[in-house]
mmCIF file of C-alpha atoms in Angstrom:
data_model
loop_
_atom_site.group_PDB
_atom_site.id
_atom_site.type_symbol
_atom_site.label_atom_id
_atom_site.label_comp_id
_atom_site.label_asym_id
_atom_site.label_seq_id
_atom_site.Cartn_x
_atom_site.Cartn_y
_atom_site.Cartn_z
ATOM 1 C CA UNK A 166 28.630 -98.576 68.807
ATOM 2 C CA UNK A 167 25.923 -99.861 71.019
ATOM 3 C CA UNK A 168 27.671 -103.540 71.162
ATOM 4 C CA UNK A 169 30.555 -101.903 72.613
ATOM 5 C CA UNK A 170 28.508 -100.777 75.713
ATOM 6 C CA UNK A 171 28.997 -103.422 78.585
ATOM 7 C CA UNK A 172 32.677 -104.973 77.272
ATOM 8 C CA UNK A 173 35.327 -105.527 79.412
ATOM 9 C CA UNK A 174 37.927 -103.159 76.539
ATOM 10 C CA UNK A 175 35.475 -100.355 76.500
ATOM 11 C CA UNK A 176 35.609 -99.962 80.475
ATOM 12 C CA UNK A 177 39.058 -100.779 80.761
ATOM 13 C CA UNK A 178 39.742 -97.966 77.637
ATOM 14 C CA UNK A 179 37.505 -95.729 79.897
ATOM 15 C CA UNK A 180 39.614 -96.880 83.130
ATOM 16 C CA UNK A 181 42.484 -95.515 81.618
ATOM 17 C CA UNK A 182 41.802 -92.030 80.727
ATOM 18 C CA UNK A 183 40.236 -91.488 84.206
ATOM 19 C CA UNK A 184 43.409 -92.774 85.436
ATOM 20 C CA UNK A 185 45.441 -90.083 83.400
ATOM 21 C CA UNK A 186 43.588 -87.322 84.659
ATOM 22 C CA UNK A 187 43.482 -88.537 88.183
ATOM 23 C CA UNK A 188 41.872 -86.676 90.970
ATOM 24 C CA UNK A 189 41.516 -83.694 89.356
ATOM 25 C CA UNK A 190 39.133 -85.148 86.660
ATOM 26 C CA UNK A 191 35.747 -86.282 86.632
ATOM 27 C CA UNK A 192 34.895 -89.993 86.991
ATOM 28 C CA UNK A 193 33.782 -90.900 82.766
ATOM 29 C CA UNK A 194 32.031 -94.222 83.613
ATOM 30 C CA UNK A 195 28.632 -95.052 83.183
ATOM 31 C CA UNK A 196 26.224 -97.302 82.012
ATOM 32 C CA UNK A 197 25.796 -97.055 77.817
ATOM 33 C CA UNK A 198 28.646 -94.973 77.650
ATOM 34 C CA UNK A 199 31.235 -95.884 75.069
ATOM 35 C CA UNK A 200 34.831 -94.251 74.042
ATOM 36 C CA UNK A 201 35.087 -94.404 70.031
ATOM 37 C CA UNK A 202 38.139 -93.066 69.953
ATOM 38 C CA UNK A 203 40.784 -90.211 71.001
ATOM 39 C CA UNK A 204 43.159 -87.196 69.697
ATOM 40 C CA UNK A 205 45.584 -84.506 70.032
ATOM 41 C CA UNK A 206 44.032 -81.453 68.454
ATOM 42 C CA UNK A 207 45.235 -78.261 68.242
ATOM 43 C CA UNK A 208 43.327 -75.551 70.194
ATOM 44 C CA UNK A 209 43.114 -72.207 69.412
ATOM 45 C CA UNK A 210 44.099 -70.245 73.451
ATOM 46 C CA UNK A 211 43.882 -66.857 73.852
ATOM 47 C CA UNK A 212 47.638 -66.574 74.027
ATOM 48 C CA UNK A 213 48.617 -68.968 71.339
ATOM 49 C CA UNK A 214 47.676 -72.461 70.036
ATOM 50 C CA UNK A 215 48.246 -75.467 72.570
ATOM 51 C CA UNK A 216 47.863 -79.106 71.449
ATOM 52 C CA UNK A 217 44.950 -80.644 73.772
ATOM 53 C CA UNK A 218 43.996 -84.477 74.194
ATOM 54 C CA UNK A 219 40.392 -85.055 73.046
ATOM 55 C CA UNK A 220 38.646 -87.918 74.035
ATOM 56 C CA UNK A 221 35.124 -88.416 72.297
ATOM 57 C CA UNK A 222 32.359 -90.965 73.491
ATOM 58 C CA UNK A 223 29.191 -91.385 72.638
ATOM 59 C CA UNK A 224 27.360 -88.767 74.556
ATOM 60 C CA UNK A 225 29.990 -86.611 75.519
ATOM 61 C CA UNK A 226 33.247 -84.901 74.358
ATOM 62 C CA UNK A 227 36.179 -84.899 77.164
ATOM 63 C CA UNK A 228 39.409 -82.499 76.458
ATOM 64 C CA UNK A 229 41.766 -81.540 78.535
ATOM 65 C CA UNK A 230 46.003 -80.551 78.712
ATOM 66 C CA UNK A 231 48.651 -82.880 77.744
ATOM 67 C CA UNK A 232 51.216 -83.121 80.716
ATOM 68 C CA UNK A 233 52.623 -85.896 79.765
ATOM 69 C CA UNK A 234 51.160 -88.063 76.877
ATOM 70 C CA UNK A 235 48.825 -91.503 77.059
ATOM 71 C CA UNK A 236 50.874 -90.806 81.162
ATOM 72 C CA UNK A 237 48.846 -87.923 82.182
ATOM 73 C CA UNK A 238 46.519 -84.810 81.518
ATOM 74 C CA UNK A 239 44.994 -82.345 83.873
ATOM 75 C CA UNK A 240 42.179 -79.755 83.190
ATOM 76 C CA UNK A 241 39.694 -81.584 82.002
ATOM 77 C CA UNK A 242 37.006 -80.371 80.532
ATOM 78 C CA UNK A 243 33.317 -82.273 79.386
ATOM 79 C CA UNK A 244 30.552 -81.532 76.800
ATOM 80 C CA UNK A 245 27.442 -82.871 76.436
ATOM 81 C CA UNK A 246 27.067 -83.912 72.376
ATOM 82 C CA UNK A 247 23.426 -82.650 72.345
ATOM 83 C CA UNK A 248 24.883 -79.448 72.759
ATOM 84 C CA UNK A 249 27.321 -78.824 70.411
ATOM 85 C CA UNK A 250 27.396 -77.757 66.734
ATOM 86 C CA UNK A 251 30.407 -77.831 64.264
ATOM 87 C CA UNK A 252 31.233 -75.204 61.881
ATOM 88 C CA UNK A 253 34.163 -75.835 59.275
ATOM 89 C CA UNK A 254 36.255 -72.583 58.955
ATOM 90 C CA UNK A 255 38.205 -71.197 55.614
ATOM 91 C CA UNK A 256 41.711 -71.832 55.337
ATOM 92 C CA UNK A 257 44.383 -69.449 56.122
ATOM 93 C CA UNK A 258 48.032 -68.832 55.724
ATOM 94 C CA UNK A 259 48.219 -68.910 59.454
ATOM 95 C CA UNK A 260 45.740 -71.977 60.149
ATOM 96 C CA UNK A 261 44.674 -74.822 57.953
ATOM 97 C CA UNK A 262 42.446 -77.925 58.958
ATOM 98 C CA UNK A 263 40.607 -75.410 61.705
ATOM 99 C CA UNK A 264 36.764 -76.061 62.644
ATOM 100 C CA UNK A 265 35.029 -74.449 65.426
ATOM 101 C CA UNK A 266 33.152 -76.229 68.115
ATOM 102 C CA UNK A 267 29.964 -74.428 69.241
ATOM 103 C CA UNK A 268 28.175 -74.489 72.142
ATOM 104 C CA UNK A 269 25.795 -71.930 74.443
ATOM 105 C CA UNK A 270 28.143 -71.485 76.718
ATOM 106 C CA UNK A 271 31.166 -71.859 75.390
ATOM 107 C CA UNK A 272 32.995 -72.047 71.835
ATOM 108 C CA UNK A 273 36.676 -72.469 70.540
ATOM 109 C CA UNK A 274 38.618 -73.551 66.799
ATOM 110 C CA UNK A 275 40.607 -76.162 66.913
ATOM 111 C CA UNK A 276 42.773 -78.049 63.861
ATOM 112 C CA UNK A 277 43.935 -81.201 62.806
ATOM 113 C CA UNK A 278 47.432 -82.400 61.200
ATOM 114 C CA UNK A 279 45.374 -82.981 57.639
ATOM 115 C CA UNK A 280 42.386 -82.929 55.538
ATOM 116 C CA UNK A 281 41.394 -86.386 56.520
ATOM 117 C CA UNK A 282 41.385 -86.424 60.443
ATOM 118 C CA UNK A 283 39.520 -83.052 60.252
ATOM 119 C CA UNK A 284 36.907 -84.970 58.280
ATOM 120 C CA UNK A 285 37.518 -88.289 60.606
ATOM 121 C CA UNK A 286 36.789 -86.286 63.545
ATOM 122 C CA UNK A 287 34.072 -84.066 62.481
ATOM 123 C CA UNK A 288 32.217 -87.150 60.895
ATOM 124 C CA UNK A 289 32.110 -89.402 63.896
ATOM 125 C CA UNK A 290 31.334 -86.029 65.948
ATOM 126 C CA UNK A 291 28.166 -84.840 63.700
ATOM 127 C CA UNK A 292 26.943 -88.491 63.834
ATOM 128 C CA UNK A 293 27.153 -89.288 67.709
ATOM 129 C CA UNK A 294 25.633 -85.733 68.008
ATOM 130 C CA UNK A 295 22.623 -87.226 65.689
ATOM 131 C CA UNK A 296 22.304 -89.966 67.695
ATOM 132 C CA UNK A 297 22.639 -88.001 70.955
ATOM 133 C CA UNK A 298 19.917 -85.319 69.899
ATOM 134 C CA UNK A 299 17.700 -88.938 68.658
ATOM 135 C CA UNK A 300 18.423 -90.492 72.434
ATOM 136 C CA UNK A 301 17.126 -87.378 74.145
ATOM 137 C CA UNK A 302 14.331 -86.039 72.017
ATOM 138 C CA UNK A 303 16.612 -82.198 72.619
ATOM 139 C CA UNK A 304 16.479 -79.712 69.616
ATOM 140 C CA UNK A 305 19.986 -78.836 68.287
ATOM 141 C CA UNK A 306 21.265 -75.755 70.184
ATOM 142 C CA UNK A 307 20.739 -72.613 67.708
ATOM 143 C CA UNK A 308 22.152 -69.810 70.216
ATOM 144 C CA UNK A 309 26.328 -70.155 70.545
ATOM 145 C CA UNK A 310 28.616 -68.571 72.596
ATOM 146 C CA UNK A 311 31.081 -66.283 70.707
ATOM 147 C CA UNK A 312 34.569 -67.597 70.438
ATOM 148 C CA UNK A 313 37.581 -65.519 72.027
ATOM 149 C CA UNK A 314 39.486 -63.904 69.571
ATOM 150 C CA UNK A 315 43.220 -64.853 70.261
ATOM 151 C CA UNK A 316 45.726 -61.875 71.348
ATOM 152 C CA UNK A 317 48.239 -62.048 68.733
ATOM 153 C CA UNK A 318 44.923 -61.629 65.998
ATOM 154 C CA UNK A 319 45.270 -57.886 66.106
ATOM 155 C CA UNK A 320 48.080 -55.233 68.248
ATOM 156 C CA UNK A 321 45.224 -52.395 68.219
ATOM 157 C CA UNK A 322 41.708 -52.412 69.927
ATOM 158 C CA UNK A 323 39.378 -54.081 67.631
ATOM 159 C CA UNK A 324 36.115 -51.764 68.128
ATOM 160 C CA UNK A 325 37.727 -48.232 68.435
ATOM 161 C CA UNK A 326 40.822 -49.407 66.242
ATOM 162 C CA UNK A 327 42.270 -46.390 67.657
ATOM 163 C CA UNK A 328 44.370 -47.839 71.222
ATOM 164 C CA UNK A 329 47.685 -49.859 70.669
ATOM 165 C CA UNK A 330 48.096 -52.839 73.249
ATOM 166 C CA UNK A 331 51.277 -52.435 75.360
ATOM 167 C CA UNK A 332 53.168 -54.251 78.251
ATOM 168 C CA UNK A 333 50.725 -51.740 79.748
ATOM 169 C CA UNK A 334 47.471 -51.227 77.795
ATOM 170 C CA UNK A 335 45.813 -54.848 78.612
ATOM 171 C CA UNK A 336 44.061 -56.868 76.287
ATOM 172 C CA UNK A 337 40.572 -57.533 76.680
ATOM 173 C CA UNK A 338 37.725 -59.918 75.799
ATOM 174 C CA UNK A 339 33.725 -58.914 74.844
ATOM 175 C CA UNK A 340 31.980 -61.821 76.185
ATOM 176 C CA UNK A 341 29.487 -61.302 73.551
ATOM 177 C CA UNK A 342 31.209 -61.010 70.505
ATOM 178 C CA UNK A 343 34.416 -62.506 71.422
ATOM 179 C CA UNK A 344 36.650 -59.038 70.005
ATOM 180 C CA UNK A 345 39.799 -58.071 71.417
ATOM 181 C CA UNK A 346 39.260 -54.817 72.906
ATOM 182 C CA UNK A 347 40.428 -52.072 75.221
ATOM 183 C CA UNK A 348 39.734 -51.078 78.386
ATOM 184 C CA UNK A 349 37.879 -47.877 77.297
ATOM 185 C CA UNK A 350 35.977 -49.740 74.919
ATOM 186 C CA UNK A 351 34.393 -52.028 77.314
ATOM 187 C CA UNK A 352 33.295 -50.482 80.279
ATOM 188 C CA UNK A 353 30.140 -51.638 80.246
ATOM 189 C CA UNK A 354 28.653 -54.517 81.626
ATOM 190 C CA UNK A 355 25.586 -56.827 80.852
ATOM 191 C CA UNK A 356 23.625 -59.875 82.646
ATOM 192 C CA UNK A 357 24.324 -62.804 79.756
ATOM 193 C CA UNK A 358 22.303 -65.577 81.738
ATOM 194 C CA UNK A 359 23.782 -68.202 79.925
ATOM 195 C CA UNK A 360 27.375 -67.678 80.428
ATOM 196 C CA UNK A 361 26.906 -66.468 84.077
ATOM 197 C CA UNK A 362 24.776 -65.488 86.735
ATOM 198 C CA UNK A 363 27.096 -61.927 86.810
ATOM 199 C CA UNK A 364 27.231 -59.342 84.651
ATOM 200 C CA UNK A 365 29.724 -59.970 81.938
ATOM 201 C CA UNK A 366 32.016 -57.747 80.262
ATOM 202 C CA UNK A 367 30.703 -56.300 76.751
ATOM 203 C CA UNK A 368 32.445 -54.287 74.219
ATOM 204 C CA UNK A 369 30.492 -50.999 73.850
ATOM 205 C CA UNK A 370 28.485 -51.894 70.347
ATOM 206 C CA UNK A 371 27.884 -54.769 71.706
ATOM 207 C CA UNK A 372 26.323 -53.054 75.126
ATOM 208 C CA UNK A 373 24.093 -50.875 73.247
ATOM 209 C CA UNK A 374 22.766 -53.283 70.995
ATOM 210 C CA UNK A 375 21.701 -55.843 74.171
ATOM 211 C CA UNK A 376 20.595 -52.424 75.910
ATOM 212 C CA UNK A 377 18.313 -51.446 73.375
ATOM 213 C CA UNK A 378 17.120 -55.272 73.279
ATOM 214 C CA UNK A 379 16.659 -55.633 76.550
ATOM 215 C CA UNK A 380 14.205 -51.812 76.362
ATOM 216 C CA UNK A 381 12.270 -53.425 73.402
ATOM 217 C CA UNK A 382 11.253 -56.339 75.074
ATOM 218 C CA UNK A 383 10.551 -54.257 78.477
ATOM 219 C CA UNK A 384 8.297 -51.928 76.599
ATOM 220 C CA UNK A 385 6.519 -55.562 74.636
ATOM 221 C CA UNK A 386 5.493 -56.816 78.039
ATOM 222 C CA UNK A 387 4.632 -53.456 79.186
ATOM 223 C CA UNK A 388 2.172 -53.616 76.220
ATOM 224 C CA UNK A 389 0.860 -56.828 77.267
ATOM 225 C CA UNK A 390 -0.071 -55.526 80.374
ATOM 226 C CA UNK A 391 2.508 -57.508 82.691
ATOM 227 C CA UNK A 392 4.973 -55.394 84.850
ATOM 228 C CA UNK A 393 7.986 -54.390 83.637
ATOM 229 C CA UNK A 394 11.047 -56.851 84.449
ATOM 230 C CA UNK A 395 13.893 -54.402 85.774
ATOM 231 C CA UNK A 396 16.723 -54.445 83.157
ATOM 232 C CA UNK A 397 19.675 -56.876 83.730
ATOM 233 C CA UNK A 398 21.901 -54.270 83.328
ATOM 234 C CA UNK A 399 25.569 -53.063 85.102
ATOM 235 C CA UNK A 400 27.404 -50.108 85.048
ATOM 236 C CA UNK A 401 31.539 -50.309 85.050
ATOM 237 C CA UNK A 402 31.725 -51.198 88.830
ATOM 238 C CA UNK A 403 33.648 -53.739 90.099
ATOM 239 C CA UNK A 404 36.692 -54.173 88.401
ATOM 240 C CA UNK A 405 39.946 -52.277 88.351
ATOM 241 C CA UNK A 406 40.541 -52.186 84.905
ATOM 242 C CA UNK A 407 37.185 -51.379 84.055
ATOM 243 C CA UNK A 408 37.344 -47.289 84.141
ATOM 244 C CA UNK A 409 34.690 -45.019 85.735
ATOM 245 C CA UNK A 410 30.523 -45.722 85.392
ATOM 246 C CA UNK A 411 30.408 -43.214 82.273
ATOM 247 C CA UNK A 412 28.876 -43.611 79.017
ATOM 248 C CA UNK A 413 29.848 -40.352 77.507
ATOM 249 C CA UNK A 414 32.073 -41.686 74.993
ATOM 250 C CA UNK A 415 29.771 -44.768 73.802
ATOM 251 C CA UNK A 416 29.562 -43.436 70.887
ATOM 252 C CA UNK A 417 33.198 -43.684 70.155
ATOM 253 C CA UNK A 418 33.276 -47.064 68.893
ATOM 254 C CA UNK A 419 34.090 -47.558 65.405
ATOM 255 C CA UNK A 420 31.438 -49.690 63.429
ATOM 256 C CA UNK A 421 33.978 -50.911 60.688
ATOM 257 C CA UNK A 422 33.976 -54.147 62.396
ATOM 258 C CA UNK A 423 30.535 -54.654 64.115
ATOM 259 C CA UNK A 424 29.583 -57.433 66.635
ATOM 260 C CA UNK A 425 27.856 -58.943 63.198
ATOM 261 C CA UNK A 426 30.598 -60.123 61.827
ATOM 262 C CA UNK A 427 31.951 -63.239 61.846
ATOM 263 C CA UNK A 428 35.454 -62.812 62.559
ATOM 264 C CA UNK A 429 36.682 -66.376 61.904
ATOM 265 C CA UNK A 430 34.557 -67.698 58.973
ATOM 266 C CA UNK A 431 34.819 -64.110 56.697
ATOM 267 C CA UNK A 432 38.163 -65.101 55.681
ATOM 268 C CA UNK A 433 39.339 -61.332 57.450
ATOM 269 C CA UNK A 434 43.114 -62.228 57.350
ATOM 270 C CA UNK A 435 44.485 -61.364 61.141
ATOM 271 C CA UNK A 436 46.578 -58.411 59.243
ATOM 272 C CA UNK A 437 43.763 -56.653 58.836
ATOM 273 C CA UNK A 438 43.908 -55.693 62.730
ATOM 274 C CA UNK A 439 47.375 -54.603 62.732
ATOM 275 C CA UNK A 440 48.313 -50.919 62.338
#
């Protein structure tokens, strides 16, 4: 890999996908770095699947939207190898080949065509991540951001299981837990400092359990004898589709499927959210 560093194919190889993504994209050369080698995957979008070009070097992984392909992407996207983390997922009749890449701030399933580039990729991934994590002296990240449940996984609310979605009941994402939910069922809002400096929406379980975190850990450094931080926590305000600044009906939410569980990797088939 290393030997690869300062040649005249690895920065023309680089040349080229900055090229392809043009202005919009990043500039991708620097000193050490190295492409090893590059993709289409299949990315699992909140609307549906997309195929995405994915580019991986040895400190970073690159991604982005196929306009027109090996001609031109846009969107591009970068993470840093130190933080991610790979998790293979069960198979499905809907998906096969899926694994989920993990980081704090953001994480998403993608799949391969077969068995062996799903191992191909995730094998030279894992390893530059060693190497990466080596390089740095950084711990592996242990704290993940939730991945978005896609909108065709369920046509009912996935926390009261109670509202249909419609043309005109509106999807909606916890951005704690990743569930599809209503609009009743997440009202709330909560400061999640590593996903944003605003508060985020929550799904109501998923509001009471950071609430009641957030108290514990108040009433700890109380204890300690250092003042009270003021809790990071928003009402409803804000946005339209949020409802009004009431928590009368927290209680409504239906624990059958709590923020807990893993939706992707408990082999729940998607039917199991359809009335």
């Amino acid at each position: 890999m290393d030997h690869l560093a300062n040649t005249e194919i690895n920065s023309q190889r680089i040349a080229a996908v900055e090229s392809c993504f043009g202005a919009s994209g990043q500039p991708l050369a620097l000193p050490g770095r190295v492409l090893l080698g590059e993709g289409v995957l299949t990315k699992e979008c909140r609307k549906k699947a997309k195929p995405r070009i994915f580019f991986l070097f040895n400190d970073i992984l690159v991604y982005g939207s196929i306009v027109l392909n090996k001609r031109k992407y846009r969107s591009q996207h970068i993470i840093p190898l130190e933080e991610v983390t790979l998790e293979l997922l069960p198979e499905t009749l809907q998906a096969k080949n899926r694994w989920m890449i993990k980081t704090a701030k953001k994480s998403f399933v993608v799949s391969a065509a077969s068995v062996t580039e799903r191992q191909e990729w995730i094998g030279h991934i894992e390893e530059c991540v060693r190497r990466q994590l080596l390089a740095t002296g950084c711990q592996p990240t242990t704290e993940h951001a939730a991945p978005w449940i896609p909108d065709k996984a369920t046509d009912i609310c996935m926390r009261c299981t109670q509202t249909r979605f419609s043309a005109l009941t509106r999807r909606h994402h916890c951005r704690k837990c990743g569930f599809v939910v209503c609009a009743e069922c997440s009202r709330e809002r909560f400061l999640l400092p590593r996903l944003s400096p605003k508060p985020l929406r929550v799904c109501s379980l998923c509001y009471r359990e950071l609430a009641a975190q957030k108290r514990q850990e108040e009433q700890e450094e109380q204890g300690r004898g250092l003042p009270g931080q003021p809790a990071h926590l928003a009402g409803a305000g804000g946005g339209a589709s949020s409802g009004d600044d009431d928590d009368s009906d927290e209680d409504k939410s239906n624990d059958d499927w709590p923020s807990r569980v893993k939706f992707y990797a408990s082999g729940v088939s998607w039917s199991s959210f359809h009335s």
